[in-house]
Amino acid sequence: MKQRLLQILLICLLTAQQASAQYTQKTDLPTIYIETFDGNGIYSKEIYEYCRLHYVDETGTVTSYDSVSIRGRGNSTWNMKKKPYKIKFLNKEKFLGKGYAKAKKWTLMANCGDKTLIRNAVTSAMGAFTSLKFNPAYKFVDLVLNGEYMGNYQISDQVDVRPHRVNITEQPYPISDTTNITGGYLLEVDGFKEGNCFTTTSYKAPVRIHYPDDEEIDSRQNAYIRSYINQTFEPALSSQDFTDPEKGYRAIVDTASLIDWYICTEVSANIDGFYSTYFYKEQDDPRLFWGPLWDYDIAYNNDYRVQNDMRYESSVNQLMADIAYSGSKAWVNRMWEDPWFQKTVYTRYKELIDAGLESHMQEIVDSLSNLLSQSQQLNYEKWGISTRMYHEVVLYSSYDQYISDLKTFITDHCAYLLNAFNERKPIEPTPPFKPKNFYYRIVNAKTQKAMDVDNGNIVQYTTTDGRKSQEWIIRENNDHYTLINRETGLALNDPTNGPATATTNTGTQLNVDAADEHNNAQMWDFIPQGTSGYYNLLNIHTQHIANLNGGKADNYTQILSYTNDAKNSTSTNRLWYIEPTSALPIDTIVPVDTIPNDTIVPVDTIPNSIEYYEEPTEYALAYNQQTKTLHFGSETPEKLTFPVHVFNASGRLVGVFRADEQYSMETCPKGIYMATWYVSGKRRSVKFIR
């Protein structure tokens, strides 16, 4: 028995040694050897050929797989000289190791029309930089098929439903009468109209149902998801209320993945981005999620079919929403009519750029081009570096030139998009001022100094937290406002004598006087100006505007009653922004320093105006120093409904926002702030620097 075991071990050892000698790396990348059982080539996208697969890793170690099958894949790419393939193992395999899917099916992407070979991989890395949850794997190898070297290939995921791919609920097969068929579903707007495909009612988009797949989907599942797209999503998008966050399309899409998917489509300039658009629906979730990003080999200005007046035109200064092929494009252009979409695309794109998206992509390009240095040389010895394979815009004589071209495009196109998105975002006028229960500081637009009281007269003085002489209570008074100084208890007053007209007797210094609600000289209007959040202070009696004398930066510079004319919107001497400094005595806010951070708060001690909110899963509050905005990210964004209170370092309330909104700190002075909110009976707080 022992002798027999030794013989078996010896045979295994000799077999391994023979495999090691026979199967070696062609370059410094791993090499895959595929040998069909009958020696036939791969000529079909439908019929699998059985084969053996030998994987030689970076250390030269050989792993062999029997009972593997292989067939062709792709649409237009299948017609190219260098063919893409799909391989299927007999059992689920962790083919790429830990952190990747365990699956039977994997793709071998040829990247034939992409002379850099890395556009798909760069796009996957871009998706991972954003909020997109599934981004296809990229592992580069050399491929030998039936003894013939085929070139550099990219191992990637099959787009299907499973952990580490599109990780949504897998529905049972077969389903029963009690099966929850609300999800998951993996869908694609597919311009080729392959498989289980239907054309939507309103926008005529060809939608393919990938999961449940053609062989397993039940008629009830088929009817459910078709109805959801045709009778829920598209009507919400096409309705008159489509911009309404509760009645329109935003209520039934995951806005984070929608915006990031769209931005990635534009950054990559993928002319096929709407022709093939993946999206999915989870169980018991009314929203449609967007992604993964797939098939980007002709992106980044790599398709000469981008035309204007029948002539090629670079996509570097164009939006795919304008020039890309149809599919989901009609959906996107409808969304572009929504001011929320316009604003959010710009805001999120700027946030990504400020976070280093462009430099990250450039680093990925450099890293991958270095990784492929040896393999690309061998690849182009076979296929030709300057041979047109598909719709390449340019043909160079070296790999480095193609890489340089890609990097230049990324830089130039990212710069263009910042301007293009900025031009499309809505111009939001300064809203009418509506005072709340706060003390307010009135700050000059030019000097950033506050309106202050000095011996009864109105001057400017350095904005100072806790300085009561520059804090005001603003009260409504017969459709106008009276401003009461916190320190003196006196009202802001225009003491100008003589005829009360907009252009006469100007130049009198404003002062404070005993409050008299019937005195028009103490009544003011806040006139919104422009889009920057500034106001004019207009006196009702004199029709004059509060004006900083000469625009001087010195403390104690006089603030005057001055001419009311066409310069009101442009002269920074007359423009003021109104910032809350602290809350007036009310019962709705718990002072910041009364409860230790993250301690349990009995529900009945939470102020009446604060409802009991459930805490989201895996969420965080971020402050963007460039855009000066606060925003939350969460795996359960539907739970971001709680109010958030922002305090300055003195514990004074600055403002309140809902957690699923962005909150601008742009008008707040620099300093330390604290954001506080209550969830699941707990008080949470985060400090940050403005």
Short mmCIF file of N, CA and C in Angstrom, two decimals, residues 397-450:
data_model
loop_
_atom_site.label_atom_id
_atom_site.label_comp_id
_atom_site.label_asym_id
_atom_site.label_seq_id
_atom_site.Cartn_x
_atom_site.Cartn_y
_atom_site.Cartn_z
N SER A 397 3.39 54.70 -34.21
CA SER A 397 4.41 53.66 -34.43
C SER A 397 4.95 53.08 -33.13
N SER A 398 4.48 53.61 -31.99
CA SER A 398 4.97 53.10 -30.71
C SER A 398 3.84 53.08 -29.68
N TYR A 399 3.98 52.15 -28.74
CA TYR A 399 3.00 52.03 -27.66
C TYR A 399 2.97 53.28 -26.79
N ASP A 400 4.14 53.86 -26.52
CA ASP A 400 4.21 55.04 -25.66
C ASP A 400 3.42 56.21 -26.25
N GLN A 401 3.35 56.30 -27.57
CA GLN A 401 2.59 57.38 -28.19
C GLN A 401 1.09 57.21 -27.93
N TYR A 402 0.63 55.97 -27.97
CA TYR A 402 -0.79 55.73 -27.66
C TYR A 402 -1.10 56.07 -26.20
N ILE A 403 -0.19 55.73 -25.30
CA ILE A 403 -0.39 56.05 -23.89
C ILE A 403 -0.39 57.56 -23.68
N SER A 404 0.54 58.25 -24.32
CA SER A 404 0.60 59.71 -24.20
C SER A 404 -0.68 60.35 -24.73
N ASP A 405 -1.20 59.83 -25.83
CA ASP A 405 -2.44 60.34 -26.41
C ASP A 405 -3.60 60.17 -25.44
N LEU A 406 -3.68 59.01 -24.79
CA LEU A 406 -4.73 58.76 -23.81
C LEU A 406 -4.62 59.72 -22.63
N LYS A 407 -3.43 59.93 -22.13
CA LYS A 407 -3.24 60.80 -20.97
C LYS A 407 -3.58 62.25 -21.31
N THR A 408 -3.19 62.68 -22.49
CA THR A 408 -3.51 64.05 -22.90
C THR A 408 -5.02 64.24 -23.01
N PHE A 409 -5.69 63.23 -23.56
CA PHE A 409 -7.14 63.33 -23.68
C PHE A 409 -7.80 63.44 -22.31
N ILE A 410 -7.38 62.62 -21.36
CA ILE A 410 -7.97 62.65 -20.02
C ILE A 410 -7.83 64.04 -19.41
N THR A 411 -6.64 64.61 -19.50
CA THR A 411 -6.41 65.95 -18.94
C THR A 411 -7.29 67.00 -19.61
N ASP A 412 -7.28 67.02 -20.94
CA ASP A 412 -8.02 68.05 -21.67
C ASP A 412 -9.53 67.87 -21.50
N HIS A 413 -9.99 66.63 -21.52
CA HIS A 413 -11.43 66.40 -21.44
C HIS A 413 -11.96 66.69 -20.04
N CYS A 414 -11.19 66.35 -19.02
CA CYS A 414 -11.62 66.66 -17.65
C CYS A 414 -11.77 68.17 -17.46
N ALA A 415 -10.85 68.94 -18.03
CA ALA A 415 -10.94 70.40 -17.94
C ALA A 415 -12.18 70.91 -18.68
N TYR A 416 -12.43 70.35 -19.87
CA TYR A 416 -13.62 70.75 -20.62
C TYR A 416 -14.90 70.47 -19.84
N LEU A 417 -14.99 69.29 -19.23
CA LEU A 417 -16.21 68.91 -18.53
C LEU A 417 -16.52 69.85 -17.37
N LEU A 418 -15.50 70.33 -16.68
CA LEU A 418 -15.74 71.25 -15.58
C LEU A 418 -16.46 72.49 -16.07
N ASN A 419 -16.04 73.02 -17.21
CA ASN A 419 -16.71 74.19 -17.78
C ASN A 419 -18.08 73.83 -18.35
N ALA A 420 -18.16 72.69 -19.02
CA ALA A 420 -19.43 72.29 -19.64
C ALA A 420 -20.51 72.05 -18.60
N PHE A 421 -20.16 71.35 -17.52
CA PHE A 421 -21.14 71.10 -16.46
C PHE A 421 -21.49 72.40 -15.74
N ASN A 422 -20.51 73.28 -15.57
CA ASN A 422 -20.76 74.56 -14.92
C ASN A 422 -21.75 75.40 -15.73
N GLU A 423 -21.60 75.37 -17.05
CA GLU A 423 -22.50 76.14 -17.90
C GLU A 423 -23.92 75.58 -17.89
N ARG A 424 -24.04 74.30 -17.64
CA ARG A 424 -25.37 73.68 -17.64
C ARG A 424 -26.06 73.74 -16.28
N LYS A 425 -25.32 74.03 -15.25
CA LYS A 425 -25.97 74.06 -13.94
C LYS A 425 -26.86 75.30 -13.84
N PRO A 426 -27.96 75.21 -13.12
CA PRO A 426 -28.88 76.35 -13.05
C PRO A 426 -28.27 77.52 -12.29
N ILE A 427 -28.58 78.70 -12.75
CA ILE A 427 -28.18 79.91 -12.03
C ILE A 427 -29.24 80.17 -10.98
N GLU A 428 -28.87 80.02 -9.74
CA GLU A 428 -29.84 80.15 -8.65
C GLU A 428 -29.75 81.55 -8.06
N PRO A 429 -30.79 82.33 -8.22
CA PRO A 429 -30.76 83.68 -7.65
C PRO A 429 -30.77 83.63 -6.13
N THR A 430 -30.21 84.67 -5.55
CA THR A 430 -30.27 84.79 -4.09
C THR A 430 -31.73 84.76 -3.65
N PRO A 431 -32.10 83.88 -2.73
CA PRO A 431 -33.51 83.75 -2.35
C PRO A 431 -33.97 84.92 -1.48
N PRO A 432 -35.26 85.16 -1.41
CA PRO A 432 -35.76 86.18 -0.47
C PRO A 432 -35.33 85.82 0.95
N PHE A 433 -34.99 86.86 1.72
CA PHE A 433 -34.54 86.62 3.08
C PHE A 433 -35.73 86.42 4.00
N LYS A 434 -35.69 85.32 4.76
CA LYS A 434 -36.73 85.02 5.73
C LYS A 434 -36.06 84.74 7.07
N PRO A 435 -36.11 85.68 8.00
CA PRO A 435 -35.42 85.47 9.28
C PRO A 435 -36.05 84.35 10.09
N LYS A 436 -35.20 83.64 10.81
CA LYS A 436 -35.66 82.62 11.73
C LYS A 436 -35.28 83.05 13.14
N ASN A 437 -35.39 82.13 14.07
CA ASN A 437 -35.21 82.48 15.47
C ASN A 437 -33.73 82.48 15.87
N PHE A 438 -32.96 83.37 15.20
CA PHE A 438 -31.53 83.48 15.45
C PHE A 438 -31.13 84.93 15.70
N TYR A 439 -29.97 85.10 16.32
CA TYR A 439 -29.25 86.36 16.20
C TYR A 439 -28.50 86.32 14.88
N TYR A 440 -28.42 87.45 14.20
CA TYR A 440 -27.77 87.51 12.90
C TYR A 440 -26.62 88.51 12.91
N ARG A 441 -25.62 88.22 12.09
CA ARG A 441 -24.52 89.15 11.83
C ARG A 441 -24.65 89.61 10.39
N ILE A 442 -24.45 90.91 10.14
CA ILE A 442 -24.58 91.49 8.80
C ILE A 442 -23.18 91.86 8.32
N VAL A 443 -22.70 91.18 7.30
CA VAL A 443 -21.29 91.25 6.90
C VAL A 443 -21.16 91.84 5.51
N ASN A 444 -20.22 92.77 5.34
CA ASN A 444 -20.01 93.42 4.05
C ASN A 444 -19.33 92.48 3.05
N ALA A 445 -19.81 92.51 1.80
CA ALA A 445 -19.30 91.61 0.77
C ALA A 445 -17.85 91.91 0.41
N LYS A 446 -17.43 93.17 0.52
CA LYS A 446 -16.07 93.53 0.11
C LYS A 446 -15.04 93.27 1.20
N THR A 447 -15.33 93.73 2.41
CA THR A 447 -14.32 93.68 3.49
C THR A 447 -14.47 92.48 4.40
N GLN A 448 -15.63 91.77 4.32
CA GLN A 448 -15.91 90.64 5.20
C GLN A 448 -15.94 91.06 6.67
N LYS A 449 -16.22 92.34 6.91
CA LYS A 449 -16.37 92.84 8.28
C LYS A 449 -17.83 93.11 8.57
N ALA A 450 -18.17 93.10 9.87
CA ALA A 450 -19.58 93.10 10.27
C ALA A 450 -20.06 94.49 10.64
#
